[in-house]
Amino acid sequence: HQHIEKYLGIINNPEKSQEEREKYMQEWFDEDEKLFIGLKMTKDIMKKCLHESTFSFRYGMTELVNTLLEEKLKCFVVSAGIKTAIIESLHVLGGQKKLANWNEALVLCATDEGFDKNDVLVSFNEPRATLGNKDILFTPDRFPEVKKFSNAIVLGDNVEDLKAVGSVHLDTTITIGYDNYSSARTSGLIASKYDICLLYTSPSPRDATLSRMPSSA
């Protein structure tokens, strides 16, 4: 959480140059990797933490997955986060919402982790992505099915997310940016880069317990 507070404001600051943002993005992810590896966390502990946590998805996640399944569409989740944790989070969602077949709709594109013989996290494998180079994860070589797609809706919560589809040829894209923090700096930058910018304007009672925008923007 401290890293998010420290670095995200820098990355979304329009007064910072691209070179400065890239430097801080790499620093952020290097520090996060050291932190996670230093915890000596096993897969089982990671899963246990997620199942016992109170995290939640945005409102509408269930409806999104159901619509994708009905229309036989794919949603590619391009993330610089911990792949094992994201997959387990989606398993939790599937169990809570009876979406056992969520993996038919959601395709995860993320950096693989390395675990030792005791299932302890010891490394992050190449290609290692930060917020600024997610396009190395989402490529036609890694996901050949994207070659047949020509249109896409791109969702993101910072300007660097727009680069995630940079390695894929698309005729048409609609971009939707979520401003999770609603600061003057981030709102201006996201609004200027995305086709649509959703602001955090209507808090719900549960928002008071969460550090990031959960819902009704």
Short mmCIF file of C-alpha atoms in Angstrom, two decimals:
data_model
loop_
_atom_site.label_atom_id
_atom_site.label_comp_id
_atom_site.label_asym_id
_atom_site.label_seq_id
_atom_site.Cartn_x
_atom_site.Cartn_y
_atom_site.Cartn_z
CA HIS A 1 0.00 0.00 0.00
CA GLN A 2 2.84 2.41 0.81
CA HIS A 3 4.35 1.76 -2.61
CA ILE A 4 1.03 2.50 -4.32
CA GLU A 5 0.70 5.77 -2.42
CA LYS A 6 4.30 6.72 -3.19
CA TYR A 7 4.61 5.79 -6.84
CA LEU A 8 1.19 5.99 -8.47
CA GLY A 9 0.93 9.73 -7.96
CA ILE A 10 4.32 10.15 -9.65
CA ILE A 11 3.41 7.91 -12.58
CA ASN A 12 0.12 9.72 -13.19
CA ASN A 13 1.65 13.19 -12.79
CA PRO A 14 1.48 15.00 -16.16
CA GLU A 15 4.36 17.24 -15.07
CA LYS A 16 6.73 14.25 -15.05
CA SER A 17 8.49 13.27 -18.26
CA GLN A 18 8.05 9.81 -19.74
CA GLU A 19 11.66 9.06 -18.83
CA GLU A 20 11.01 9.98 -15.20
CA ARG A 21 7.83 7.89 -15.07
CA GLU A 22 9.58 4.86 -16.51
CA LYS A 23 12.39 5.20 -13.97
CA TYR A 24 9.94 5.25 -11.06
CA MET A 25 7.88 2.40 -12.52
CA GLN A 26 10.95 0.17 -12.65
CA GLU A 27 11.98 1.24 -9.14
CA TRP A 28 8.49 0.47 -7.84
CA PHE A 29 8.40 -3.02 -9.27
CA ASP A 30 11.97 -3.84 -8.24
CA GLU A 31 11.07 -2.89 -4.66
CA ASP A 32 7.87 -4.93 -4.78
CA GLU A 33 9.71 -8.00 -6.07
CA LYS A 34 12.27 -7.76 -3.26
CA LEU A 35 9.43 -7.45 -0.74
CA PHE A 36 7.50 -10.47 -2.00
CA ILE A 37 10.55 -12.71 -2.35
CA GLY A 38 11.69 -11.66 1.13
CA LEU A 39 8.41 -12.89 2.61
CA LYS A 40 9.30 -16.51 1.67
CA MET A 41 5.66 -17.01 0.82
CA THR A 42 4.41 -20.38 -0.40
CA LYS A 43 1.57 -20.93 -2.85
CA ASP A 44 -0.59 -22.34 -0.05
CA ILE A 45 -0.05 -19.29 2.16
CA MET A 46 -0.80 -16.99 -0.75
CA LYS A 47 -4.06 -18.82 -1.46
CA LYS A 48 -5.01 -18.86 2.24
CA CYS A 49 -4.47 -15.09 2.54
CA LEU A 50 -6.67 -14.43 -0.48
CA HIS A 51 -9.47 -16.72 0.67
CA GLU A 52 -9.47 -15.08 4.12
CA SER A 53 -9.20 -11.50 2.87
CA THR A 54 -12.05 -9.04 2.33
CA PHE A 55 -11.03 -7.93 -1.16
CA SER A 56 -13.77 -7.35 -3.69
CA PHE A 57 -14.12 -6.83 -7.42
CA ARG A 58 -15.80 -3.84 -8.99
CA TYR A 59 -19.56 -3.96 -9.15
CA GLY A 60 -20.60 -5.54 -12.41
CA MET A 61 -17.81 -8.14 -12.57
CA THR A 62 -20.27 -11.03 -12.45
CA GLU A 63 -22.40 -9.47 -15.16
CA LEU A 64 -19.31 -8.86 -17.28
CA VAL A 65 -18.20 -12.50 -17.09
CA ASN A 66 -21.72 -13.77 -17.80
CA THR A 67 -22.04 -11.47 -20.82
CA LEU A 68 -18.69 -12.59 -22.17
CA LEU A 69 -19.72 -16.22 -21.80
CA GLU A 70 -23.09 -15.64 -23.46
CA GLU A 71 -21.60 -13.75 -26.40
CA LYS A 72 -18.55 -16.04 -26.63
CA LEU A 73 -16.16 -13.12 -26.22
CA LYS A 74 -12.76 -12.96 -24.52
CA CYS A 75 -11.44 -10.47 -22.00
CA PHE A 76 -7.63 -10.37 -21.80
CA VAL A 77 -6.46 -9.30 -18.35
CA VAL A 78 -3.00 -7.78 -18.87
CA SER A 79 -1.40 -7.33 -15.47
CA ALA A 80 2.00 -6.59 -13.96
CA GLY A 81 0.79 -8.15 -10.70
CA ILE A 82 1.49 -11.55 -9.17
CA LYS A 83 0.01 -14.12 -11.53
CA THR A 84 -0.64 -16.82 -8.93
CA ALA A 85 -2.46 -14.32 -6.69
CA ILE A 86 -4.60 -13.02 -9.56
CA ILE A 87 -5.59 -16.53 -10.64
CA GLU A 88 -6.53 -17.44 -7.07
CA SER A 89 -8.53 -14.20 -6.76
CA LEU A 90 -10.51 -15.22 -9.81
CA HIS A 91 -11.06 -18.67 -8.30
CA VAL A 92 -12.43 -16.92 -5.20
CA LEU A 93 -14.75 -14.87 -7.42
CA GLY A 94 -15.83 -18.03 -9.21
CA GLY A 95 -16.67 -19.73 -5.93
CA GLN A 96 -18.56 -16.74 -4.52
CA LYS A 97 -20.55 -16.00 -7.65
CA LYS A 98 -20.87 -19.56 -8.98
CA LEU A 99 -18.75 -18.70 -12.01
CA ALA A 100 -16.81 -21.93 -12.23
CA ASN A 101 -16.19 -21.39 -15.95
CA TRP A 102 -14.80 -17.83 -15.63
CA ASN A 103 -11.59 -19.03 -17.33
CA GLU A 104 -13.53 -19.46 -20.57
CA ALA A 105 -14.09 -15.69 -20.63
CA LEU A 106 -11.01 -14.25 -18.91
CA VAL A 107 -7.48 -14.82 -20.23
CA LEU A 108 -4.69 -13.75 -17.88
CA CYS A 109 -1.54 -12.20 -19.35
CA ALA A 110 0.98 -11.74 -16.54
CA THR A 111 4.57 -12.41 -15.48
CA ASP A 112 5.16 -15.99 -14.30
CA GLU A 113 6.73 -16.55 -10.90
CA GLY A 114 9.38 -19.07 -9.97
CA PHE A 115 8.83 -21.39 -6.99
CA ASP A 116 11.33 -23.76 -5.40
CA LYS A 117 10.71 -27.44 -4.58
CA ASN A 118 8.87 -26.38 -1.42
CA ASP A 119 6.58 -24.05 -3.39
CA VAL A 120 8.26 -20.93 -1.95
CA LEU A 121 8.29 -17.85 -4.19
CA VAL A 122 11.92 -17.24 -5.18
CA SER A 123 11.84 -15.28 -8.46
CA PHE A 124 9.89 -13.49 -11.15
CA ASN A 125 10.50 -14.87 -14.62
CA GLU A 126 11.01 -13.12 -17.93
CA PRO A 127 9.34 -11.27 -19.47
CA ARG A 128 9.09 -9.07 -16.36
CA ALA A 129 6.52 -6.36 -16.83
CA THR A 130 5.96 -3.06 -15.05
CA LEU A 131 3.03 -0.71 -15.55
CA GLY A 132 4.83 0.82 -18.50
CA ASN A 133 5.64 -2.23 -20.63
CA LYS A 134 2.67 -4.59 -20.32
CA ASP A 135 2.73 -4.93 -24.11
CA ILE A 136 5.55 -7.50 -23.71
CA LEU A 137 3.03 -9.78 -22.00
CA PHE A 138 0.22 -9.42 -24.53
CA THR A 139 1.63 -10.36 -27.92
CA PRO A 140 0.42 -12.44 -30.88
CA ASP A 141 3.28 -14.86 -30.26
CA ARG A 142 2.09 -15.55 -26.71
CA PHE A 143 -1.62 -15.42 -27.54
CA PRO A 144 -2.10 -16.34 -31.23
CA GLU A 145 -5.89 -15.98 -30.99
CA VAL A 146 -5.59 -12.18 -30.90
CA LYS A 147 -4.52 -12.20 -34.55
CA LYS A 148 -8.15 -12.63 -35.59
CA PHE A 149 -9.36 -9.63 -33.55
CA SER A 150 -9.62 -6.20 -35.16
CA ASN A 151 -11.57 -4.22 -32.52
CA ALA A 152 -11.19 -3.90 -28.76
CA ILE A 153 -12.39 -2.05 -25.69
CA VAL A 154 -9.38 -1.16 -23.52
CA LEU A 155 -9.93 -0.56 -19.79
CA GLY A 156 -7.28 0.90 -17.49
CA ASP A 157 -6.69 2.98 -14.37
CA ASN A 158 -3.52 4.81 -15.40
CA VAL A 159 -2.15 6.18 -18.66
CA GLU A 160 0.45 3.43 -18.98
CA ASP A 161 -2.30 0.82 -19.34
CA LEU A 162 -2.97 2.17 -22.83
CA LYS A 163 0.31 0.59 -23.94
CA ALA A 164 -0.90 -2.91 -23.06
CA VAL A 165 -2.29 -3.48 -26.57
CA GLY A 166 0.71 -1.92 -28.30
CA SER A 167 1.94 -5.23 -29.74
CA VAL A 168 -1.43 -6.15 -31.26
CA HIS A 169 -2.77 -4.77 -34.55
CA LEU A 170 -6.26 -3.34 -34.01
CA ASP A 171 -8.37 -1.33 -36.44
CA THR A 172 -10.55 0.27 -33.77
CA THR A 173 -10.21 0.75 -30.02
CA ILE A 174 -12.41 2.45 -27.45
CA THR A 175 -10.50 3.32 -24.28
CA ILE A 176 -12.10 3.73 -20.85
CA GLY A 177 -10.04 5.07 -17.94
CA TYR A 178 -10.96 4.63 -14.28
CA ASP A 179 -9.72 7.40 -12.01
CA ASN A 180 -9.41 5.46 -8.75
CA TYR A 181 -8.05 8.39 -6.78
CA SER A 182 -9.86 11.39 -8.28
CA SER A 183 -7.05 13.87 -7.75
CA ALA A 184 -6.80 16.91 -9.96
CA ARG A 185 -3.54 15.65 -11.46
CA THR A 186 -4.63 12.11 -12.23
CA SER A 187 -8.09 13.09 -13.47
CA GLY A 188 -6.68 15.58 -15.95
CA LEU A 189 -4.13 13.17 -17.36
CA ILE A 190 -6.50 10.20 -17.60
CA ALA A 191 -9.23 12.34 -19.14
CA SER A 192 -6.83 13.65 -21.77
CA LYS A 193 -5.56 10.21 -22.81
CA TYR A 194 -8.66 8.00 -22.65
CA ASP A 195 -11.78 8.29 -24.80
CA ILE A 196 -13.92 8.00 -21.67
CA CYS A 197 -12.86 8.86 -18.12
CA LEU A 198 -14.92 7.54 -15.18
CA LEU A 199 -14.53 9.64 -12.03
CA TYR A 200 -15.14 8.63 -8.44
CA THR A 201 -18.15 10.84 -7.78
CA SER A 202 -20.79 8.81 -5.90
CA PRO A 203 -19.44 7.05 -2.81
CA SER A 204 -21.32 4.12 -1.31
CA PRO A 205 -21.23 3.09 2.38
CA ARG A 206 -18.67 0.35 1.74
CA ASP A 207 -16.21 2.85 0.23
CA ALA A 208 -15.17 4.05 3.67
CA THR A 209 -13.42 0.75 4.34
CA LEU A 210 -11.48 0.62 1.07
CA SER A 211 -8.44 2.54 -0.07
CA ARG A 212 -9.28 2.34 -3.78
CA MET A 213 -12.41 3.15 -5.71
CA PRO A 214 -14.58 0.04 -5.63
CA SER A 215 -17.76 0.82 -7.35
CA SER A 216 -20.09 3.44 -8.62
CA ALA A 217 -18.20 5.84 -10.82
#
